[in-house]
PDB file of C-alpha atoms in Angstrom:
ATOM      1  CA  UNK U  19       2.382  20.423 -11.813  1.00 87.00           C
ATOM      2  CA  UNK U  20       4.649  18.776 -14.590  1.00 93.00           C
ATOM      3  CA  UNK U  21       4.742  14.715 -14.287  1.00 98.00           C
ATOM      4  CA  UNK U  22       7.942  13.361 -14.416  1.00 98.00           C
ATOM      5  CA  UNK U  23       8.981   9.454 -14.761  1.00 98.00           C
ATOM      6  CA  UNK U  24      12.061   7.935 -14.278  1.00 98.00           C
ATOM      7  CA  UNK U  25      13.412   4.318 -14.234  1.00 98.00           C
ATOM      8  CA  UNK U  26      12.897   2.873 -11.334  1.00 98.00           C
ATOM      9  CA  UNK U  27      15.441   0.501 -11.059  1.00 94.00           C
ATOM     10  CA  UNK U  28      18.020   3.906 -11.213  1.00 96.00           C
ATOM     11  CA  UNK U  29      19.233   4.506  -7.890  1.00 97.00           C
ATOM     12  CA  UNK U  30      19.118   8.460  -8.208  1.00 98.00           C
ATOM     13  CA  UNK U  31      15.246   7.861  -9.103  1.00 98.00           C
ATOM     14  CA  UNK U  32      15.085   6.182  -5.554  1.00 98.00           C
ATOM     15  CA  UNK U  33      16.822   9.243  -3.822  1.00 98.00           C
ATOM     16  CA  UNK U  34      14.026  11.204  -5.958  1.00 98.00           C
ATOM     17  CA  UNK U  35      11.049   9.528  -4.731  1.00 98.00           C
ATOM     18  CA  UNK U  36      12.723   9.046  -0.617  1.00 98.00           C
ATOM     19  CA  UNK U  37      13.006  12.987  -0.987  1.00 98.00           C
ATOM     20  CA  UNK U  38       9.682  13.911  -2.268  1.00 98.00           C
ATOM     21  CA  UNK U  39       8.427  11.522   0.181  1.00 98.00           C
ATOM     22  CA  UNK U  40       9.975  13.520   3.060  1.00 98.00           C
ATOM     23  CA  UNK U  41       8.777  16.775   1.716  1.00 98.00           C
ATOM     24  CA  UNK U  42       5.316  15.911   1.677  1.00 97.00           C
ATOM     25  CA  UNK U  43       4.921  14.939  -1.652  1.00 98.00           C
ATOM     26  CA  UNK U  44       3.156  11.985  -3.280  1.00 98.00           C
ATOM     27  CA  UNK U  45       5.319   9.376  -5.588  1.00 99.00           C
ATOM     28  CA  UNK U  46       3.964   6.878  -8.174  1.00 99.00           C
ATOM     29  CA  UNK U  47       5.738   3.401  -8.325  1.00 98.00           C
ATOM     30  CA  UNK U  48       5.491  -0.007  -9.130  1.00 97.00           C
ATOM     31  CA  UNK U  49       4.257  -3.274  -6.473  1.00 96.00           C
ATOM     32  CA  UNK U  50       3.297  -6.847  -7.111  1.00 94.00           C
ATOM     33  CA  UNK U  51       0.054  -6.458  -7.692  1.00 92.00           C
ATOM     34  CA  UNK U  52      -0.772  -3.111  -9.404  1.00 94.00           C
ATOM     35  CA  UNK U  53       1.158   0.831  -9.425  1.00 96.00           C
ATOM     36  CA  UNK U  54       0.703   2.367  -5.812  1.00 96.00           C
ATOM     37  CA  UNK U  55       0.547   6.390  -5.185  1.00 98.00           C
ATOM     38  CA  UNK U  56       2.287   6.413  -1.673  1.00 98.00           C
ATOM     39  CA  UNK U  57       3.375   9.379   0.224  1.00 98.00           C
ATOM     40  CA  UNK U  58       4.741   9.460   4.220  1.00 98.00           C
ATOM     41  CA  UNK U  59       1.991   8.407   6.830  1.00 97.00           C
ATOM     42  CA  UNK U  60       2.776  10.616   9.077  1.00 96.00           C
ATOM     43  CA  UNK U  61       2.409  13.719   7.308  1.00 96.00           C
ATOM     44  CA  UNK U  62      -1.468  15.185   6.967  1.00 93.00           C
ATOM     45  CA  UNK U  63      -0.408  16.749   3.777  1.00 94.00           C
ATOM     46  CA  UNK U  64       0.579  14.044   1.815  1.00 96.00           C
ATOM     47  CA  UNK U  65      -2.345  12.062   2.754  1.00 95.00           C
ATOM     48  CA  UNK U  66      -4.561  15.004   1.166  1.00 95.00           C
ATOM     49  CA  UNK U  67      -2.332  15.005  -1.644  1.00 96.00           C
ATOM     50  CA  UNK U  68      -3.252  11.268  -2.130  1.00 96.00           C
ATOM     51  CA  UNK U  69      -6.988  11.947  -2.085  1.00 95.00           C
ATOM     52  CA  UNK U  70      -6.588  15.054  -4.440  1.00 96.00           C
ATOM     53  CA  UNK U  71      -4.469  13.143  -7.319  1.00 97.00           C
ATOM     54  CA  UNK U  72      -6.908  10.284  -6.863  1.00 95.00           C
ATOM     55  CA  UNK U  73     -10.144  12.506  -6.862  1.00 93.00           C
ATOM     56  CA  UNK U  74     -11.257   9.893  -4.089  1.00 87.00           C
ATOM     57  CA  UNK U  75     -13.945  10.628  -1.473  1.00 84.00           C
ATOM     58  CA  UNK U  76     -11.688  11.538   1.914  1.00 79.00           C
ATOM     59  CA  UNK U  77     -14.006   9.192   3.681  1.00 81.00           C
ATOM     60  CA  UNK U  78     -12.379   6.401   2.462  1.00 84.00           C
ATOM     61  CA  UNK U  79      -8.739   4.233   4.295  1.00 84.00           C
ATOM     62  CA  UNK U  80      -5.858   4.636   3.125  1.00 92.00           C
ATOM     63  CA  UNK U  81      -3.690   1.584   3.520  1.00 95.00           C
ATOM     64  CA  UNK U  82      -0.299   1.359   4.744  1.00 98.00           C
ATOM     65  CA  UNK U  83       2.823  -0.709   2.918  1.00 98.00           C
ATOM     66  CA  UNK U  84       5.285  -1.581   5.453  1.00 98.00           C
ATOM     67  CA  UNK U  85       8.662  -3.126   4.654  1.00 98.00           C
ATOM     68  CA  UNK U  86       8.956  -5.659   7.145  1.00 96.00           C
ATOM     69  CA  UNK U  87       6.902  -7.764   9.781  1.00 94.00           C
ATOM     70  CA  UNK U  88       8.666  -5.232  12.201  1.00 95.00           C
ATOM     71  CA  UNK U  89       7.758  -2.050  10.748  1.00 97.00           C
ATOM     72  CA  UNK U  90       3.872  -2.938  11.371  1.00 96.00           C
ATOM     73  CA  UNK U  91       4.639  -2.061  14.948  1.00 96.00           C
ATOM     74  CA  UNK U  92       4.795   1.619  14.095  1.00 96.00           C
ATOM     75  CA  UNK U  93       1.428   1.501  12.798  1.00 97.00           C
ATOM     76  CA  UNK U  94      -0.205  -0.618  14.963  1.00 96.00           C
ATOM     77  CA  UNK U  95      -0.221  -1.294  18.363  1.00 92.00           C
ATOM     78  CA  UNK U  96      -1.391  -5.087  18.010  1.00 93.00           C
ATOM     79  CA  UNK U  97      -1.164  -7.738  15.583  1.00 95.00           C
ATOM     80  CA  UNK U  98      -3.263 -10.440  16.496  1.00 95.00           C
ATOM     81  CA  UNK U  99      -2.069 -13.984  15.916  1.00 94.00           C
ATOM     82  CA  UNK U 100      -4.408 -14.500  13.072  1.00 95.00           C
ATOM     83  CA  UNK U 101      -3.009 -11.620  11.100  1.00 96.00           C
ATOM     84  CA  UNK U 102       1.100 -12.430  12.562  1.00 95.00           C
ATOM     85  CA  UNK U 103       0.078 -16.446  10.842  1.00 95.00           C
ATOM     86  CA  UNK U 104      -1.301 -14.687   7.651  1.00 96.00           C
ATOM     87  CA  UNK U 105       1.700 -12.209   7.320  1.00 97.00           C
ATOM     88  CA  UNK U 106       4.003 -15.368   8.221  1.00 96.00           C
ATOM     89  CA  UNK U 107       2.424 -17.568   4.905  1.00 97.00           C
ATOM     90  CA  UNK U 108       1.474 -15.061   2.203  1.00 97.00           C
ATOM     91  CA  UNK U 109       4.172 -11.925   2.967  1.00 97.00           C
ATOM     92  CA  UNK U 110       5.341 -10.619   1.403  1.00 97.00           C
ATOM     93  CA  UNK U 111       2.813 -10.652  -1.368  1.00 96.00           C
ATOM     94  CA  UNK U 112      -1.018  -9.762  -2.317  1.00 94.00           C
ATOM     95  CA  UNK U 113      -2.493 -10.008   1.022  1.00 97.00           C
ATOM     96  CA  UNK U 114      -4.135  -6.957   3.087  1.00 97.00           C
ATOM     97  CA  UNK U 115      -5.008  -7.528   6.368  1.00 98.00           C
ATOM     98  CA  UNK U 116      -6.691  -5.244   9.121  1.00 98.00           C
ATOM     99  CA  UNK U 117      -5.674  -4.750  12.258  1.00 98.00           C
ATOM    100  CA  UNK U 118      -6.146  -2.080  15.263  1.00 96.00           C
ATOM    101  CA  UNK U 119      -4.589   1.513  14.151  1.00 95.00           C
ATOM    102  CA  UNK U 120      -1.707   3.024  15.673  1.00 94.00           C
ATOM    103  CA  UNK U 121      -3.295   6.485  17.258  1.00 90.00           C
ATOM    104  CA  UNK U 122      -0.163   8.652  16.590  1.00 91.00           C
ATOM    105  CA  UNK U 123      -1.126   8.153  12.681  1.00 93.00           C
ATOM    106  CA  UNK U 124      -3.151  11.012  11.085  1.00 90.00           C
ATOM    107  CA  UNK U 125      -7.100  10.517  11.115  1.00 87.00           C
ATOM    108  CA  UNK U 126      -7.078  11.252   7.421  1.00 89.00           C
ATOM    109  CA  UNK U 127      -5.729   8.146   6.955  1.00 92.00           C
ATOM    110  CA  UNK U 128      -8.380   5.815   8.732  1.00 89.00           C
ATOM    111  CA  UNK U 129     -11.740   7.621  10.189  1.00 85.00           C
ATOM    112  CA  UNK U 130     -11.743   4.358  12.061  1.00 89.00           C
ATOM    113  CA  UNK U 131     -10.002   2.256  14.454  1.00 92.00           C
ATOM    114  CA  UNK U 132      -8.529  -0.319  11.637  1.00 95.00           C
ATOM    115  CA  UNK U 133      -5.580   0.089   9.339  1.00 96.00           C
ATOM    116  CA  UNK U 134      -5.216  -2.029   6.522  1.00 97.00           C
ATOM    117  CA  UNK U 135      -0.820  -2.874   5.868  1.00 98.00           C
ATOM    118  CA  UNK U 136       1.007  -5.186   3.416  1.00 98.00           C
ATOM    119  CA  UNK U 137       4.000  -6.151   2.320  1.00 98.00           C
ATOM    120  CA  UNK U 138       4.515  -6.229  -1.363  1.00 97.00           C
ATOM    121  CA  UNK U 139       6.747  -8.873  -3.020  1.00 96.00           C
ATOM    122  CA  UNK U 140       8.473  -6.343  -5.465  1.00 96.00           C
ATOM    123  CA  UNK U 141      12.363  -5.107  -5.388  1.00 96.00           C
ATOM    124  CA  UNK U 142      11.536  -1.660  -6.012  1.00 97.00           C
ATOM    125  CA  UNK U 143       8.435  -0.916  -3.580  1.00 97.00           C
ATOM    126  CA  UNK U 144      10.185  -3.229  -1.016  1.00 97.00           C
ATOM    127  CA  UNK U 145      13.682  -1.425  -1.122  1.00 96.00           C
ATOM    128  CA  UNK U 146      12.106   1.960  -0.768  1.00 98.00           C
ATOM    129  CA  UNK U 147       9.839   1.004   2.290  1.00 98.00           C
ATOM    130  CA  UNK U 148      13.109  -0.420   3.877  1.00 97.00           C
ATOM    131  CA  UNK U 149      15.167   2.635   3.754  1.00 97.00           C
ATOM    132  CA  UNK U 150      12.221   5.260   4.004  1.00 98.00           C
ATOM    133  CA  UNK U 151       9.713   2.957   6.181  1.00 98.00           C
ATOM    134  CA  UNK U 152       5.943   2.541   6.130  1.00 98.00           C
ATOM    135  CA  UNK U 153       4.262   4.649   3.173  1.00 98.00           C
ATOM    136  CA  UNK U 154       0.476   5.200   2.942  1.00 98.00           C
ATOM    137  CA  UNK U 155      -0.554   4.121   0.029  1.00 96.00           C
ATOM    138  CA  UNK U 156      -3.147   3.742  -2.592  1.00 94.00           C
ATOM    139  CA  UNK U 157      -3.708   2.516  -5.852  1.00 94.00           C
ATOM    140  CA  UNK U 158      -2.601   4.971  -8.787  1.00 97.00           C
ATOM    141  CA  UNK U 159      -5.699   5.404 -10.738  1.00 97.00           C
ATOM    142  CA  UNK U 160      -8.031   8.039 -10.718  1.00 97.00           C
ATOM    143  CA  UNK U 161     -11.131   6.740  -8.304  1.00 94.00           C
ATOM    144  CA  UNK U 162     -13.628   4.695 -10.463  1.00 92.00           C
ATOM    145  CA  UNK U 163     -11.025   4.341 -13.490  1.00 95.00           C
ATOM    146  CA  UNK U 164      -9.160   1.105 -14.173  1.00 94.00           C
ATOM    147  CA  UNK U 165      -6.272   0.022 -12.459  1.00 93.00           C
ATOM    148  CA  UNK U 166      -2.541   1.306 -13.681  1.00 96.00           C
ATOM    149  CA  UNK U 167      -0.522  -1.948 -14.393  1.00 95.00           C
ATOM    150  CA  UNK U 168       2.103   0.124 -16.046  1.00 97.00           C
ATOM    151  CA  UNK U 169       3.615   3.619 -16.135  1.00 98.00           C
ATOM    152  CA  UNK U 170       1.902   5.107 -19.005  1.00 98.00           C
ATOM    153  CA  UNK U 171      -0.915   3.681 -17.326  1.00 98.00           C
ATOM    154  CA  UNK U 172      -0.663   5.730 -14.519  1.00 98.00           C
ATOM    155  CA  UNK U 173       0.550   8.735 -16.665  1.00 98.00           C
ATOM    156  CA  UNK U 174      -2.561   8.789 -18.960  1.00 98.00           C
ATOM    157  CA  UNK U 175      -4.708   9.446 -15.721  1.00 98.00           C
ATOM    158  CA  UNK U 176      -2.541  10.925 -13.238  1.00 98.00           C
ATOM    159  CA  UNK U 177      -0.674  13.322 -15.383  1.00 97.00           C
ATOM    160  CA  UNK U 178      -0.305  16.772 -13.770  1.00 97.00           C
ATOM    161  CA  UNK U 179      -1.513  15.087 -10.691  1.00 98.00           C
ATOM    162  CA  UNK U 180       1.711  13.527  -9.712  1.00 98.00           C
ATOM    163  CA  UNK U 181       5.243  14.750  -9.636  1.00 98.00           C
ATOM    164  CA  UNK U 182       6.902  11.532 -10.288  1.00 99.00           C
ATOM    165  CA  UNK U 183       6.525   8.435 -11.805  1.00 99.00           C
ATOM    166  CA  UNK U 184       8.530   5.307 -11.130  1.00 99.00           C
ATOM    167  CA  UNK U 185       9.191   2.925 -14.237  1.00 99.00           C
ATOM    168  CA  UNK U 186       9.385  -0.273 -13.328  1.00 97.00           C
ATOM    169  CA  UNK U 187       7.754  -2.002 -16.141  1.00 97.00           C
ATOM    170  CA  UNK U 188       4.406  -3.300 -16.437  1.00 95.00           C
ATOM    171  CA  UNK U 189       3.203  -4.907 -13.069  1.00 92.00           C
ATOM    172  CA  UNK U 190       2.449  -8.894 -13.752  1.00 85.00           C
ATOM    173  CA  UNK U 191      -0.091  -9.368 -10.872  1.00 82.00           C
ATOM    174  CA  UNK U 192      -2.641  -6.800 -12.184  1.00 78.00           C
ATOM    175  CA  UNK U 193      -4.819  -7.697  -9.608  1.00 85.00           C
ATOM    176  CA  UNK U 194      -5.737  -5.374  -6.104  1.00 88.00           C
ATOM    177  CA  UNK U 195      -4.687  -7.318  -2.798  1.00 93.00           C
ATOM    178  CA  UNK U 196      -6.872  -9.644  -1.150  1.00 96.00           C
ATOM    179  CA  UNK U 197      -8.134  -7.422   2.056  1.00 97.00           C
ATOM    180  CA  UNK U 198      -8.867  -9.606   5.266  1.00 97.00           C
ATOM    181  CA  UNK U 199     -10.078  -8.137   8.474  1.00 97.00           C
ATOM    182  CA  UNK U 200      -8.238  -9.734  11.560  1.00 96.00           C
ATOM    183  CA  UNK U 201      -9.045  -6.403  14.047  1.00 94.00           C
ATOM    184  CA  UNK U 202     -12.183  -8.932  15.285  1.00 91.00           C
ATOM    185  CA  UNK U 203     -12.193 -12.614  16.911  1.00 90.00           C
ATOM    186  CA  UNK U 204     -12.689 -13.993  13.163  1.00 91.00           C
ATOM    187  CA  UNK U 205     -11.294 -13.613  10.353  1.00 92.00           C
ATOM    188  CA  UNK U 206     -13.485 -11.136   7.935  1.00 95.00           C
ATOM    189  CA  UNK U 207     -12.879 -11.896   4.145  1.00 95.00           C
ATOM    190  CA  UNK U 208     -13.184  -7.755   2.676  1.00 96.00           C
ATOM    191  CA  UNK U 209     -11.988  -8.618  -1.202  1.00 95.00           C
ATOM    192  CA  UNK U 210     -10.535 -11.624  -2.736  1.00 94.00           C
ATOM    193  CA  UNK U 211      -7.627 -10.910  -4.836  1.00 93.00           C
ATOM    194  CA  UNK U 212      -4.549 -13.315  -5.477  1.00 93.00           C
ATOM    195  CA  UNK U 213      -4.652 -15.208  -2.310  1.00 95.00           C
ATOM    196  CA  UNK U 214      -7.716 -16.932  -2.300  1.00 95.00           C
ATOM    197  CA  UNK U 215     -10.637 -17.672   0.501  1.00 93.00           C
ATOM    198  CA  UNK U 216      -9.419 -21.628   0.402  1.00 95.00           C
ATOM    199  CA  UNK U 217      -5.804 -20.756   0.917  1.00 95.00           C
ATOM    200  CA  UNK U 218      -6.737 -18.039   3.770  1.00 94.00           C
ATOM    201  CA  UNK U 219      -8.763 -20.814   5.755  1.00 91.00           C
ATOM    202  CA  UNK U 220      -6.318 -23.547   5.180  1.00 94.00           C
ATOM    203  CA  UNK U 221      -3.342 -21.347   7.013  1.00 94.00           C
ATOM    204  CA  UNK U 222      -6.166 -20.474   9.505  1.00 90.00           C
ATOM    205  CA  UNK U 223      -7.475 -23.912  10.621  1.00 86.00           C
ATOM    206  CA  UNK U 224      -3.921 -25.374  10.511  1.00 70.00           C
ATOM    207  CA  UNK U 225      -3.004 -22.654  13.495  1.00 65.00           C
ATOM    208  CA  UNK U 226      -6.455 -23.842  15.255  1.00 58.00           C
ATOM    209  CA  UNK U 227      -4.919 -27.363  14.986  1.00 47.00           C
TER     210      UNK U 227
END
């Protein structure tokens, strides 16, 4: 497979990446935090294709980038308040959170229950989940190797792996998402990232008040 990139702030590089999306195919591209490999949720094969490019153990979630508070409803059938006051606060932005899986998405992606789903705060991950909708999505690295915070990043390990790369410069959070599981009756801290414990527990206990 040859690797292309392409600058991702060119809309014809968009209309690449919505296309191979539809097809099946896996896409590289920048978010707030670090370079994402998404491909559709929906589709079984793309889901593998995310696991093969990554070399990752199929065992593991895949988590889901969603566009809008909306779009978590066709992903999930409930959002409970904790993770709607959480979404409210730090979305969109570096916050995961976990919450009961929508059973019309493909096993592959969770061999649980739980989904994790986020909104990033960047133009070019956020326009494309707008127009194309939720993507699955994980972070564009091979498993166990650093995290890409730029394009040659994620060319020097995914080359070959990938059909295309989106440019978008180097990403200036460089940090994974905090993950927080909400599926329960409290609030489960999974990985602290740029939204910190304190600022998770302030939101929370203000909503108790």
């Amino acid at each position: 497979m040859q690797t292309i990139t392409l600058p991702a702030e060119n809309p014809e590089s968009i209309s690449s990446a919505l296309s191979l999306f539809k097809d099946g195919e896996i896409v590289a591209f920048p978010t707030d935090t670090v370079y994402g490999l998404g491909a559709d949720p929906f589709q079984a094969s793309g889901i593998i294709k995310l696991f093969e490019a990554k070399g990752r153990d199929s065992n593991k979630a895949i988590a889901i980038l969603i566009g809008s508070i909306e779009q978590a409803a066709l992903v999930t059938d409930h959002m409970p308040d904790m993770a709607i006051r959480l979404c409210e606060v730090f979305w969109p932005g570096g916050l995961t959170v976990i919450v009961p899986r929508k059973n019309t998405l493909p096993e592959l992606i969770s061999n649980t229950d739980r989904i994790g789903i986020r909104m990033p705060n960047h133009p070019v991950a956020l326009g494309m989940l707008k127009t194309f909708g939720p993507l699955a999505t994980t972070s564009a690295n091979l498993s166990g190797k650093p995290d890409a915070v730029s394009a040659k990043d994620v060319y020097d390990q995914l080359n070959n792996r990938v059909p295309l790369i989106l440019d978008g410069g180097k990403c200036h959070g460089g940090v994974p998402s905090t993950v927080i599981d909400c599926s329960g009756s409290e609030p489960v801290i999974l990985r602290e990232g740029p939204v910190t414990i304190e600022q998770i527990y302030k939101v929370l206990e203000m909503q108790k008040a």
